PDB file of C-alpha atoms and ligand atoms in Angstrom:
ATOM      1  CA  UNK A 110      -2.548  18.305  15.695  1.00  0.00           C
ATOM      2  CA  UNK A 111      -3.321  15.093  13.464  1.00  0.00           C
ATOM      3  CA  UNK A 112      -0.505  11.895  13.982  1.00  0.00           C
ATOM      4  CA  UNK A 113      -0.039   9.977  11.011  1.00  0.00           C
ATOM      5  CA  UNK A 114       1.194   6.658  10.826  1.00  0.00           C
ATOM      6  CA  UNK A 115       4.027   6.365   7.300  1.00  0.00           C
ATOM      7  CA  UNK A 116       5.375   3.074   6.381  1.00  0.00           C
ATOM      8  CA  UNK A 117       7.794   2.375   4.010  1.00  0.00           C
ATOM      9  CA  UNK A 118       9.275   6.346   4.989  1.00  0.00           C
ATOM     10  CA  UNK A 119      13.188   5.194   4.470  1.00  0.00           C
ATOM     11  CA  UNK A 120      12.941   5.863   0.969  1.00  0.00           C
ATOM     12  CA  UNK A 121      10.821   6.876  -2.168  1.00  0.00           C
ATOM     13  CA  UNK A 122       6.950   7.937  -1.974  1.00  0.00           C
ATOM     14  CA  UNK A 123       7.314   6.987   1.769  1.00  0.00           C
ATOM     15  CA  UNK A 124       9.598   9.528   2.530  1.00  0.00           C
ATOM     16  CA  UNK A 125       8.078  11.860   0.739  1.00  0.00           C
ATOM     17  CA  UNK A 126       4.957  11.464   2.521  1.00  0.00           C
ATOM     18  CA  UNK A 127       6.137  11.627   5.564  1.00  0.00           C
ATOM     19  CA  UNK A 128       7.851  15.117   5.213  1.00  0.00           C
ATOM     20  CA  UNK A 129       4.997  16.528   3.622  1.00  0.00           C
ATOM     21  CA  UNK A 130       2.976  15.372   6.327  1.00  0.00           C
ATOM     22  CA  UNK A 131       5.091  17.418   8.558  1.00  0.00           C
ATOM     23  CA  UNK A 132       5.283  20.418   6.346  1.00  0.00           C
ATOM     24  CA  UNK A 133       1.334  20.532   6.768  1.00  0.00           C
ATOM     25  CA  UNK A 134       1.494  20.457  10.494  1.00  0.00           C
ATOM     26  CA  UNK A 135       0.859  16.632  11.783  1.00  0.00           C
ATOM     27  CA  UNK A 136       3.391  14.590  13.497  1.00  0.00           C
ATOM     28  CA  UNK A 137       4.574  11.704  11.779  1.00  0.00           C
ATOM     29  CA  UNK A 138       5.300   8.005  12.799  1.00  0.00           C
ATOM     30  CA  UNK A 139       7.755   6.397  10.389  1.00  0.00           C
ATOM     31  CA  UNK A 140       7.875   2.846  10.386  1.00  0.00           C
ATOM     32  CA  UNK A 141      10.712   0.687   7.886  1.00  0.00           C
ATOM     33  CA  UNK A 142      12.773  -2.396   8.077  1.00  0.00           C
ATOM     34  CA  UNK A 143      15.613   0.376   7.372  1.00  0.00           C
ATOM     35  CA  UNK A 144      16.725   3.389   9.103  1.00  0.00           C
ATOM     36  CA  UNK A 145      15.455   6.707   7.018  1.00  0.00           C
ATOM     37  CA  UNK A 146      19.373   8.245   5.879  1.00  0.00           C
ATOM     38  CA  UNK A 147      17.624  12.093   6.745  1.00  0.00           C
ATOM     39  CA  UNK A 148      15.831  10.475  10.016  1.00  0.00           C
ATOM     40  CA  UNK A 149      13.353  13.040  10.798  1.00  0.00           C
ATOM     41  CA  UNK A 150      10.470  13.023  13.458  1.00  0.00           C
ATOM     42  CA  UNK A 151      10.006   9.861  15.513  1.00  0.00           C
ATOM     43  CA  UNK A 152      10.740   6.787  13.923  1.00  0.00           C
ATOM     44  CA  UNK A 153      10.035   2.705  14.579  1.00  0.00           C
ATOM     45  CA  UNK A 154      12.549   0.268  12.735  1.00  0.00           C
ATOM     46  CA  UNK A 155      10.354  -2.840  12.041  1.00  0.00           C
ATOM     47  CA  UNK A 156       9.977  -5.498   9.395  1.00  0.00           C
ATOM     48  CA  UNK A 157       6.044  -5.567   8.020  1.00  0.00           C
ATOM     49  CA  UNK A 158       7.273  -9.310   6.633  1.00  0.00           C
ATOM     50  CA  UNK A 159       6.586 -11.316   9.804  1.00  0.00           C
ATOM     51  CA  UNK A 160       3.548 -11.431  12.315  1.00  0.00           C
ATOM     52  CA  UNK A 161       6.544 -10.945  15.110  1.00  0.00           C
ATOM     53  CA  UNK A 162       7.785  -7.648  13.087  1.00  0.00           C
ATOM     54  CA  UNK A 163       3.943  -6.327  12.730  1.00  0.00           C
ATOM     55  CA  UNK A 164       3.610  -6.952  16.749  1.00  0.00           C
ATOM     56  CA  UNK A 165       6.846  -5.182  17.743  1.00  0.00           C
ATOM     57  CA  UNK A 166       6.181  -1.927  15.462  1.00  0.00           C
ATOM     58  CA  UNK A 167       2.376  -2.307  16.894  1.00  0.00           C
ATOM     59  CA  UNK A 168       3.644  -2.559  20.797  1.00  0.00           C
ATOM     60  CA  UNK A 169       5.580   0.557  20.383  1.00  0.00           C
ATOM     61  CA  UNK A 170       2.696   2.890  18.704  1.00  0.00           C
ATOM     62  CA  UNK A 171       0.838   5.465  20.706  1.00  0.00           C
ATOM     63  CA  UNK A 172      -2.423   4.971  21.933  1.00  0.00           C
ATOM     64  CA  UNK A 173      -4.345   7.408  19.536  1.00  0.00           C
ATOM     65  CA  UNK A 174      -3.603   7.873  15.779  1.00  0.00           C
ATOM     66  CA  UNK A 175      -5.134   9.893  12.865  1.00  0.00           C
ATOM     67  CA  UNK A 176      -4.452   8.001   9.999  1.00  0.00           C
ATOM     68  CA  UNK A 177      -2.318   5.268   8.727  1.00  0.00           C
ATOM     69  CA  UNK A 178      -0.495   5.196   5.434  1.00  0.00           C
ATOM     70  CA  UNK A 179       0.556   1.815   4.266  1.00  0.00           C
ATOM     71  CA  UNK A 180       3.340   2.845   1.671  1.00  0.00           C
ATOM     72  CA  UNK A 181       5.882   0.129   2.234  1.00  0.00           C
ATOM     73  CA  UNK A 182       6.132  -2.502  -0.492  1.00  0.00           C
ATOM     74  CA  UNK A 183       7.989  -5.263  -2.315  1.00  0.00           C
ATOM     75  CA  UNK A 184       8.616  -5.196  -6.169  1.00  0.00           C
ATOM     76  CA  UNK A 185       8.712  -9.737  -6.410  1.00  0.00           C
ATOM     77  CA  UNK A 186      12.373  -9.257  -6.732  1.00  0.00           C
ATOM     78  CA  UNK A 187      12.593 -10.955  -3.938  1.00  0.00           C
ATOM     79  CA  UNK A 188      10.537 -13.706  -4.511  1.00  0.00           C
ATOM     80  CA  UNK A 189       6.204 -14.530  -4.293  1.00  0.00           C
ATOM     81  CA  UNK A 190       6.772 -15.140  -0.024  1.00  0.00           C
ATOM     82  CA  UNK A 191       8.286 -11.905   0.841  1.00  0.00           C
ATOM     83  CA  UNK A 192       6.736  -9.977  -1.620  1.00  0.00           C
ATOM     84  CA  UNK A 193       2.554 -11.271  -0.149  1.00  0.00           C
ATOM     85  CA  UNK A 194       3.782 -11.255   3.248  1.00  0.00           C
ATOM     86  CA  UNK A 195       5.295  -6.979   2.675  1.00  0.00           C
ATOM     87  CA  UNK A 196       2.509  -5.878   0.140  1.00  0.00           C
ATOM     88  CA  UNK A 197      -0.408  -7.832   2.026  1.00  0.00           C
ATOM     89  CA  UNK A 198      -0.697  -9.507   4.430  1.00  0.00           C
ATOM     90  CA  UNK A 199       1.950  -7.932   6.830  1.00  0.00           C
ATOM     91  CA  UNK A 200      -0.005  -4.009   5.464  1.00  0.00           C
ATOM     92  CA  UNK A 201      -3.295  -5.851   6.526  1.00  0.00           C
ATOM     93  CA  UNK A 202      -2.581  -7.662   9.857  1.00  0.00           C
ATOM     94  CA  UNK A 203      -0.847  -3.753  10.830  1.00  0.00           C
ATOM     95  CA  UNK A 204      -4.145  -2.526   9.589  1.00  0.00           C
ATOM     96  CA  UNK A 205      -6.080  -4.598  11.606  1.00  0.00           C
ATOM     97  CA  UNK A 206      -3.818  -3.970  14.918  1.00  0.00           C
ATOM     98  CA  UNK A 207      -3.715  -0.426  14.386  1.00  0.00           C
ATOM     99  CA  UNK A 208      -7.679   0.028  13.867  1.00  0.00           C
ATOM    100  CA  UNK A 209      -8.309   0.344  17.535  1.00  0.00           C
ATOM    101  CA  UNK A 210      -6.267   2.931  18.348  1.00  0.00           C
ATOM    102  CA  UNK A 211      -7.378   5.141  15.126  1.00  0.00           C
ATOM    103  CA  UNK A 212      -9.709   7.721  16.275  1.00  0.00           C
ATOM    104  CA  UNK A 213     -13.579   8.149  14.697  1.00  0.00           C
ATOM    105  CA  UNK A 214     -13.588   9.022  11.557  1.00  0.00           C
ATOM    106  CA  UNK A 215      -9.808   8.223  11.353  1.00  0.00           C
ATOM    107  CA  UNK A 216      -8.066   6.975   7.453  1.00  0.00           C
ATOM    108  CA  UNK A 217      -5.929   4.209   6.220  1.00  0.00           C
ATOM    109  CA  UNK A 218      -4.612   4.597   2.608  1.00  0.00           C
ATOM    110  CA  UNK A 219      -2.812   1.978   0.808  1.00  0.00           C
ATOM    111  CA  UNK A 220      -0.431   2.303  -1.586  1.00  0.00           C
ATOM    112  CA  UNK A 221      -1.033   0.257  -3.980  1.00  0.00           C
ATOM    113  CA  UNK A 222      -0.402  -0.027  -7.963  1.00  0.00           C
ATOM    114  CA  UNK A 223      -1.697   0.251 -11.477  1.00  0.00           C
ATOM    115  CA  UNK A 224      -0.006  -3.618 -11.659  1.00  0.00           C
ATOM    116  CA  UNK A 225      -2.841  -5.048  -9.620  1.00  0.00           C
ATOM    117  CA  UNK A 226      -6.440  -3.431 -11.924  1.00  0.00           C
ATOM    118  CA  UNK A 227      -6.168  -7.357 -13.000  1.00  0.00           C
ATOM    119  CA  UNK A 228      -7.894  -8.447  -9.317  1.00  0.00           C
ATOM    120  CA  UNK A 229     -11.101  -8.342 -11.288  1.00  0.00           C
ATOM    121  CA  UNK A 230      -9.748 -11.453 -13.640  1.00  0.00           C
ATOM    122  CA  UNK A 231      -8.670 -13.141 -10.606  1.00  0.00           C
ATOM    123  CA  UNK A 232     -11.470 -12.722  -8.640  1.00  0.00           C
ATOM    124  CA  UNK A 233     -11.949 -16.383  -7.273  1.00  0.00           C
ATOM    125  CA  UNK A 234      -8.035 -16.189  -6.203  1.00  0.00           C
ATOM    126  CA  UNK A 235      -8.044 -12.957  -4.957  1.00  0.00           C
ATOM    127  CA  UNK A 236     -10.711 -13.680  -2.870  1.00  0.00           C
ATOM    128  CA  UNK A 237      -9.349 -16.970  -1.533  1.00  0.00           C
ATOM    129  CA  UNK A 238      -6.138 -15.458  -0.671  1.00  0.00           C
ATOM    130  CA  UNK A 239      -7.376 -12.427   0.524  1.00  0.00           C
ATOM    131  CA  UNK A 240     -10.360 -14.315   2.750  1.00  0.00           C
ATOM    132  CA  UNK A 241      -7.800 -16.247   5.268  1.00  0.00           C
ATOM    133  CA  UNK A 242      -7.196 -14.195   8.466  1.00  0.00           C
ATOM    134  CA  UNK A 243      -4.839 -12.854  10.233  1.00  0.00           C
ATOM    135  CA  UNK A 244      -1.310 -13.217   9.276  1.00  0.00           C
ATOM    136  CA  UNK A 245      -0.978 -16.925   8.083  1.00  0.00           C
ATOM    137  CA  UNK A 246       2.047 -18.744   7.384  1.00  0.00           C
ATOM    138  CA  UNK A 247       2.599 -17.192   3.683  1.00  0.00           C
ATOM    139  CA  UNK A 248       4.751 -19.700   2.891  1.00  0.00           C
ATOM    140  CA  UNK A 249       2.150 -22.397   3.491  1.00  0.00           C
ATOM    141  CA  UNK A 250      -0.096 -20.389   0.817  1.00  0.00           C
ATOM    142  CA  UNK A 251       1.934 -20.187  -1.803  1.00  0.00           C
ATOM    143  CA  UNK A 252       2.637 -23.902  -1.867  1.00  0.00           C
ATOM    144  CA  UNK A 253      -0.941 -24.709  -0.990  1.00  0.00           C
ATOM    145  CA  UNK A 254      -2.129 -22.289  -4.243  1.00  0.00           C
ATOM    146  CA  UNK A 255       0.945 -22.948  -6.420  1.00  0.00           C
ATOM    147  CA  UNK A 256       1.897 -19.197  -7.034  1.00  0.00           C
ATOM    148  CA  UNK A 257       4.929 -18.533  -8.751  1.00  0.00           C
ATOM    149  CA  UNK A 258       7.503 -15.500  -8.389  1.00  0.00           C
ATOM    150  CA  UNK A 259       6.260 -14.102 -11.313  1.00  0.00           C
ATOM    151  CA  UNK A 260       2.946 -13.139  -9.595  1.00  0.00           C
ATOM    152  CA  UNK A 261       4.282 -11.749  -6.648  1.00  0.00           C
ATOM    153  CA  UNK A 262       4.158  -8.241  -7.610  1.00  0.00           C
ATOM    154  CA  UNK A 263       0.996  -7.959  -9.192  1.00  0.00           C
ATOM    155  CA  UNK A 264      -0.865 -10.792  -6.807  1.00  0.00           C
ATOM    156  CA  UNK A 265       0.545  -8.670  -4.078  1.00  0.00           C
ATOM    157  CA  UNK A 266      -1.374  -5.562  -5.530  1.00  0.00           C
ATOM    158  CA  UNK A 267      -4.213  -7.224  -6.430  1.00  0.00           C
ATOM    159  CA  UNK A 268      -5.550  -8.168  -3.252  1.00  0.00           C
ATOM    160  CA  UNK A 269      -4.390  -5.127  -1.987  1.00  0.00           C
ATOM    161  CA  UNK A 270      -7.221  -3.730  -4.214  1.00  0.00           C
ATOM    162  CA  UNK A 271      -9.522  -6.316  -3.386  1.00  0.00           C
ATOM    163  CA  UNK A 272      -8.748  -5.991   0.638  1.00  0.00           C
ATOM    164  CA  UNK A 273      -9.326  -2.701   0.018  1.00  0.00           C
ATOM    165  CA  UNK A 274     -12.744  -2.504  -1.176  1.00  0.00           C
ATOM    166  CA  UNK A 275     -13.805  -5.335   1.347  1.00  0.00           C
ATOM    167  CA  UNK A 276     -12.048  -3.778   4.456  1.00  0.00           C
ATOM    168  CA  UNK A 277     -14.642  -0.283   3.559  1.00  0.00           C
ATOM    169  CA  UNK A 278     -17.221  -2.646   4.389  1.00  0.00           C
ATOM    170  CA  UNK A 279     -15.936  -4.423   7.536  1.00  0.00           C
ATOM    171  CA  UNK A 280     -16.958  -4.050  10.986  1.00  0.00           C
ATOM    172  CA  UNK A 281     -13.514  -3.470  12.556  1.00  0.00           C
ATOM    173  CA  UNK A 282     -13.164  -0.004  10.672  1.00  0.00           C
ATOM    174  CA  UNK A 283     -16.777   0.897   9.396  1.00  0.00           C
ATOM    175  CA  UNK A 284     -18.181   0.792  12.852  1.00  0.00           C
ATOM    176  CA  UNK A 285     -16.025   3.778  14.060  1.00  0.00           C
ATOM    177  CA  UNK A 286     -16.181   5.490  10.332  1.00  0.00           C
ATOM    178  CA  UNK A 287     -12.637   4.789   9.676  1.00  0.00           C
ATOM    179  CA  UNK A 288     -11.819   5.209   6.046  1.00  0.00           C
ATOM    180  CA  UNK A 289     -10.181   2.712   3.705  1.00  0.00           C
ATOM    181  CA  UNK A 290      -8.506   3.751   0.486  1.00  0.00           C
ATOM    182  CA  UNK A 291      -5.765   3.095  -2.278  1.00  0.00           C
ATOM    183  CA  UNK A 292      -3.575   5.421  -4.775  1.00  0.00           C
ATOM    184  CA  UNK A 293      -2.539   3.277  -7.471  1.00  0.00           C
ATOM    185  CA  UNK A 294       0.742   5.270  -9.237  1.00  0.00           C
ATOM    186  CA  UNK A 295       2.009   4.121 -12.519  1.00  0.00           C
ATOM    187  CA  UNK A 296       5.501   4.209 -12.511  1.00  0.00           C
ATOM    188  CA  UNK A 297       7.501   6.147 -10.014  1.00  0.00           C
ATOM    189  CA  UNK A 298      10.764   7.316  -9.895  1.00  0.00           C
ATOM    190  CA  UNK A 299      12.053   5.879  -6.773  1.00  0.00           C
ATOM    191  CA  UNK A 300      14.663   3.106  -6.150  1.00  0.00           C
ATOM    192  CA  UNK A 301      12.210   0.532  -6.770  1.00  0.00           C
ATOM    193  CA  UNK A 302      11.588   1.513 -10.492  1.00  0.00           C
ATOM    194  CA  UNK A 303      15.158  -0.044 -10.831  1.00  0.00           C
ATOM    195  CA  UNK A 304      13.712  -3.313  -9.671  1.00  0.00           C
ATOM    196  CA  UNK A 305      10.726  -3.392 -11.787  1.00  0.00           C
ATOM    197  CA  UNK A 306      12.753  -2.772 -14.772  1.00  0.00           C
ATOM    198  CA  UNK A 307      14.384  -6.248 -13.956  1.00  0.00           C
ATOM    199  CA  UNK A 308      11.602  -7.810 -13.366  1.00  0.00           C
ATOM    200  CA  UNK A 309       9.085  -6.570 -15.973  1.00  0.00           C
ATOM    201  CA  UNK A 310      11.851  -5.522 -18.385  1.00  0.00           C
ATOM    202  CA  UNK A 311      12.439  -1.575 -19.778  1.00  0.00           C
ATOM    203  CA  UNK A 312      10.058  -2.154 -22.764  1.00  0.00           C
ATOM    204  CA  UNK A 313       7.270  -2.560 -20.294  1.00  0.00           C
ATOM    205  CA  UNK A 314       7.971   0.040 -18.245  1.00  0.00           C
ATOM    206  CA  UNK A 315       9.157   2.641 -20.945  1.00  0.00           C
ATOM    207  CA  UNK A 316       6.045   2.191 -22.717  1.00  0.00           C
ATOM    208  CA  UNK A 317       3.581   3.427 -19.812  1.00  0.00           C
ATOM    209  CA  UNK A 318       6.312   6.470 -19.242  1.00  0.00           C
ATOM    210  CA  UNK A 319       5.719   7.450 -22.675  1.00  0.00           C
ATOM    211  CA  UNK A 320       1.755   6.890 -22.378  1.00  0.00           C
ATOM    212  CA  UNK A 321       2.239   9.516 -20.179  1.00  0.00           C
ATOM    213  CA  UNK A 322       5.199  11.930 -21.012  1.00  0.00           C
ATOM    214  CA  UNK A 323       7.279  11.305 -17.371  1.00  0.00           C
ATOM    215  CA  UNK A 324       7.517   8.959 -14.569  1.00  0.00           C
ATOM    216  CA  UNK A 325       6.190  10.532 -11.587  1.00  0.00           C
ATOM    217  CA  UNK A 326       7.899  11.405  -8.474  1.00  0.00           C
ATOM    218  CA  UNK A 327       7.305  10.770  -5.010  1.00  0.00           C
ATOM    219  CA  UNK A 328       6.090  14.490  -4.569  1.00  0.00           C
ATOM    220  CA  UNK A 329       3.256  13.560  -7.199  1.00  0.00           C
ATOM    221  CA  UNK A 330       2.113  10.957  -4.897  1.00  0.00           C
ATOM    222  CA  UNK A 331       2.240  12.000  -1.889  1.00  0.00           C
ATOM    223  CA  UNK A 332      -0.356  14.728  -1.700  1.00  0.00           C
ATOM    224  CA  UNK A 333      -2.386  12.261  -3.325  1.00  0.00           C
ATOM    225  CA  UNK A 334      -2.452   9.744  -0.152  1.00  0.00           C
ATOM    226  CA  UNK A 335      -2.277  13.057   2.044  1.00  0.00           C
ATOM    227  CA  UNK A 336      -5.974  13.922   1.187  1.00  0.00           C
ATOM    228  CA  UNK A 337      -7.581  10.439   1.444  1.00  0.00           C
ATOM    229  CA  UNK A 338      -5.865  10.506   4.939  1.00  0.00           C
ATOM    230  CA  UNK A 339      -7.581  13.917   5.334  1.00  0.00           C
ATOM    231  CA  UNK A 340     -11.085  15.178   6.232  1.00  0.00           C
ATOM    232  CA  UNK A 341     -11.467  16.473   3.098  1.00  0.00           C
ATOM    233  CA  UNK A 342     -11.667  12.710   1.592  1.00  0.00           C
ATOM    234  CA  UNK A 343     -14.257  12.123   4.599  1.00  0.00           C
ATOM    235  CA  UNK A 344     -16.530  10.883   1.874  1.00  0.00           C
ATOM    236  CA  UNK A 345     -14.379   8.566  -0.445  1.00  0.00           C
ATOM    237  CA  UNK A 346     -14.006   5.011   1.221  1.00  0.00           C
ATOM    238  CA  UNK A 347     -13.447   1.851  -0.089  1.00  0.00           C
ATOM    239  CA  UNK A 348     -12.318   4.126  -3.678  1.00  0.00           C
ATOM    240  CA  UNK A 349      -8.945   3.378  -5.880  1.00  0.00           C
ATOM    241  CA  UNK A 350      -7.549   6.773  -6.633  1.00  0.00           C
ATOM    242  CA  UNK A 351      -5.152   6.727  -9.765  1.00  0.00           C
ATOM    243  CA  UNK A 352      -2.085   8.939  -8.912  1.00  0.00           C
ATOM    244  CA  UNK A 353      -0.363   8.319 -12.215  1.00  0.00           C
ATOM    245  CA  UNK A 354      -0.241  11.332 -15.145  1.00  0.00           C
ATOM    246  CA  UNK A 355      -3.495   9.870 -16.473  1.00  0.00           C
ATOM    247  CA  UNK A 356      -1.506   6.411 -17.385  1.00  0.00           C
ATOM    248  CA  UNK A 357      -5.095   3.984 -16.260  1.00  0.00           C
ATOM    249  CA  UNK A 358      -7.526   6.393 -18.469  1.00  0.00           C
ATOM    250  CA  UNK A 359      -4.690   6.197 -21.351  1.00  0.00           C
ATOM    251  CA  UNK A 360      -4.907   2.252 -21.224  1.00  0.00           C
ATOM    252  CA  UNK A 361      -8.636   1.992 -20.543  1.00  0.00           C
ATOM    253  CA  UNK A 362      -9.549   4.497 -22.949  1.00  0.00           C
ATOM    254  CA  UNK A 363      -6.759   2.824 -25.749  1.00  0.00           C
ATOM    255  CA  UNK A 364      -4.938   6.384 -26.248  1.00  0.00           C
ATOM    256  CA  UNK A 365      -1.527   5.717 -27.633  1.00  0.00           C
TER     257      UNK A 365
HETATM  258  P1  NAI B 630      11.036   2.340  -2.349  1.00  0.00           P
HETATM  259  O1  NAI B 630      11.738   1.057  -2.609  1.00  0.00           O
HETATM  260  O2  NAI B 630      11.772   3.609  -2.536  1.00  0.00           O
HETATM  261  O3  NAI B 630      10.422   2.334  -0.866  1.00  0.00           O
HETATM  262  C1  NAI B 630       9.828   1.209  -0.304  1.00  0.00           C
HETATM  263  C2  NAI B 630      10.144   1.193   1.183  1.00  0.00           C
HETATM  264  O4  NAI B 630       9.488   0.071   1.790  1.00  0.00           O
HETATM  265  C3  NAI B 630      11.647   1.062   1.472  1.00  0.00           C
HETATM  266  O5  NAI B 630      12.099   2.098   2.321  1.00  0.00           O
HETATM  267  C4  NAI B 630      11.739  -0.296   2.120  1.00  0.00           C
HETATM  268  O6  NAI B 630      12.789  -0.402   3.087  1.00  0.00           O
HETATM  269  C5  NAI B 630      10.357  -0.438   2.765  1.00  0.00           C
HETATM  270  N1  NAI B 630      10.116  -1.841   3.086  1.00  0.00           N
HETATM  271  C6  NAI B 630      10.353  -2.915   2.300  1.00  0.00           C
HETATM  272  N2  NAI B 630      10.140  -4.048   2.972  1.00  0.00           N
HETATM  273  C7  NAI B 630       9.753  -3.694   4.228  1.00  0.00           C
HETATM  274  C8  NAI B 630       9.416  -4.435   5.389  1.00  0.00           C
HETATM  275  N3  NAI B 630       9.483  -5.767   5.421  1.00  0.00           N
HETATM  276  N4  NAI B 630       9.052  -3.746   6.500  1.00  0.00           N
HETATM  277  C9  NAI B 630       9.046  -2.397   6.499  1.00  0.00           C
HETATM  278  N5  NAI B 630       9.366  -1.643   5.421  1.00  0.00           N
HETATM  279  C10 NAI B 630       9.724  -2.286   4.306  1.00  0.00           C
HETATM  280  O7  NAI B 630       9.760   2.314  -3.302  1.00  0.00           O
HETATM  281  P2  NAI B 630       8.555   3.372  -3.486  1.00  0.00           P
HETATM  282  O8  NAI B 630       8.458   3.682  -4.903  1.00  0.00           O
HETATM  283  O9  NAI B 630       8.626   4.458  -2.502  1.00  0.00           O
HETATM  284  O10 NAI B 630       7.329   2.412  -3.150  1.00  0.00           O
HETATM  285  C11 NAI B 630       6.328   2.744  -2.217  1.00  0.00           C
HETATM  286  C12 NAI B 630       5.075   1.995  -2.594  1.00  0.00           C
HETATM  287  O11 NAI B 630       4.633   2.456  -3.862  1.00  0.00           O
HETATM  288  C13 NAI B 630       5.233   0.484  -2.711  1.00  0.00           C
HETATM  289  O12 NAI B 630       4.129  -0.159  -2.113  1.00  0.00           O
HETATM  290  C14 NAI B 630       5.233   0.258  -4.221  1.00  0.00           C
HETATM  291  O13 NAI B 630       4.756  -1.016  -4.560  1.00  0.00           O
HETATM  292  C15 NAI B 630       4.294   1.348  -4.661  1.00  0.00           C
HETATM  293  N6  NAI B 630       4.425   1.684  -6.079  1.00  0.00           N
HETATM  294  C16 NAI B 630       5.593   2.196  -6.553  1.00  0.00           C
HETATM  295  C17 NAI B 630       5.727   2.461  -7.898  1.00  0.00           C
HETATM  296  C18 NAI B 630       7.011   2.977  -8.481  1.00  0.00           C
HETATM  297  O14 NAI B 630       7.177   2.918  -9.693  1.00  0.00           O
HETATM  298  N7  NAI B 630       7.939   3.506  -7.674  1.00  0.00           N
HETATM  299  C19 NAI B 630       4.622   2.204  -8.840  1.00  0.00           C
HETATM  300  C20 NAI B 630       3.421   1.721  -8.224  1.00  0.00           C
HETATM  301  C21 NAI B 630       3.348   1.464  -6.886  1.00  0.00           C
END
C-alpha cells in the first residue's frame, strides 16, 4: 500500500483528504497543530509555524513515504508572520525535509488558492521572498520587505505558486522524479471561509460563489489533490490545477 503524508487533517479539505485517502486503500499520516475531533489513522500533533515544529513532526515520520499533501494553511487573520511562516515557508522547509524519504517517482501537492494567480504581478517579490532558504526568521522578512497584514493571505499563496513551479525544477525532488503540484480552490466551505469573510469582506467572497453557483466542499477538493498525489498525474509536475466550479476560467474569460 501507498502512505500519504496530510497536513492540515484536523479540519476542512484536510480532513477530507485524509479519509478519502483511506477509503482508497493508503495509510495516512495526519499532521496539525490541533488534535483531529474524529482522530482516525495515525496522527502527529505539530505546529508547521516554527523551524522547531517542522523538525519535531519531521523526527517522528517513517522512513519511506508516497506522497505528501501540504493542506494546512493560514487565512492572514492572524497576521503577515504567522500566516508566511504556515502557508510557506513552514509547507516548504517540511517539503524539503520530507523529500528524502519520498520514494522515486513519489508527489507533493500543495494546496494552494485562487487568491495567489497575482504572483505573476509580483514577480520581483515573489521571487525575493521565495529565493531565501531554509526556514528564515519570518519575522526578520517582513520588516526587512515592509509587508503588511493585508498581504498575508494572498503573499502567502503567491509564492506558494511560484515555489511551486520552481521546486518542479529543483534538484532535491527532480533528481528522484518526485512530483510537485498545486490545486488552487475558490472558495470552500470549511471553517476558514468564516475567516476570509472578515478579512476580504462577504461582497468579495459572495461574488465568486455566485460566479459559480456554490462554494465547494472539502469532498470537491480532495479527489482533486488525491490524483496529483497519484500515478495517474505521473506526468503533470510543476502544474496549478484549479479545483474551483470553473471560478478562474469565469474571471479570466470575463463571464458574469
Ligand atoms: P481549515 O481552517 O478547515 O483547515 C486548516 C487546517 O490547518 C486546520 O486544521 C488548522 O489547525 C491547520 N493549521 C493551521 N495552522 C497550522 C500549523 N501552524 N501547523 C499545523 N497545522 C496548522 O481550512 P481549509 O479550508 O481546510 O483549508 C485548507 C487549505 O485550503 C488551506 O491552505 C487554505 O488556504 C486552502 N484554501 C481554502 C479555501 C476555502 O475557502 N476554504 C479556498 C482556497 C484555499
Amino acid at each position: 500500500g501507498k502512505t500519504i503524508l496530510v497536513t492540515g487533517v484536523a479540519s476542512g479539505i484536510g480532513a477530507r483528504t485524509a479519509e478519502l485517502a483511506g477509503q482508497m486503500g493508503a495509510e495516512v499520516i495526519g499532521v496539525d497543530v490541533r488534535e483531529p475531533a474524529n482522530g482516525s489513522a495515525a496522527f502527529i500533533t505539530g505546529d508547521l509555524s516554527t523551524p522547531s515544529g517542522v523538525a519535531e513532526i519531521v523526527a517522528r515520520l517513517p522512513a519511506r513515504l508516497d506522497a505528501l499533501a501540504n493542506v494546512a494553511g493560514l487565512s492572514g487573520s492572524t497576521g503577515v508572520v504567522s500566516t508566511l511562516a504556515v502557508n510557506f515557508y513552514g509547507l516548504r522547509a517540511l517539503s524539503e525535509a520530507v523529500a528524502p524519504r519520498l520514494r522515486e517517482g513519489g508527489a507533493i501537492v500543495n494546496v494552494a488558492s485562487i487568491a495567489g494567480y497575482g504572483w505573476r504581478a509580483n514577480l520581483e517579490l515573489a521571487k525575493s521572498l521565495t529565493s531565501v532558504e531554509g526556514f528564515p526568521d519570518v519575522a526578520a522578512i517582513v520588516a526587512e520587505h515592509g509587508l503588511k497584514d493585508e498581504q498575508a493571505y494572498p503573499l502567502s499563496k503567491e509564492l506558494l505558486l511560484l515555489w511551486t513551479m520552481r521546486a518542479a525544477h529543483q534538484p532535491l525532488f527532480k533528481q528522484r522524479g518526485i512530483r510537485v503540484n498545486a490545486v488552487s480552490p475558490g472558495p470552500v466551505e470549511t471553517p476558514i471561509l468564516k475567516q476570509f469573510r472578515a478579512v476580504l469582506g462577504d461582497a468579495r467572497v459572495d461574488s465568486d460563489i455566485t460566479r459559480v453557483g456554490r462554494a465547494g466542499t472539502a469532498a470537491d477538493i480532495a479527489p482533486a489533490v488525491l490524483f496529483l498525489c497519484s500515478d495517474g498525474g505521473r506526468w503533470i509536475n510543476g502544474a496549478n490545477l484549479a479545483a474551483d466550479g470553473g471560478l478562474e476560467a469565469s474571471i479570466n474569460a470575463d463571464v458574469l
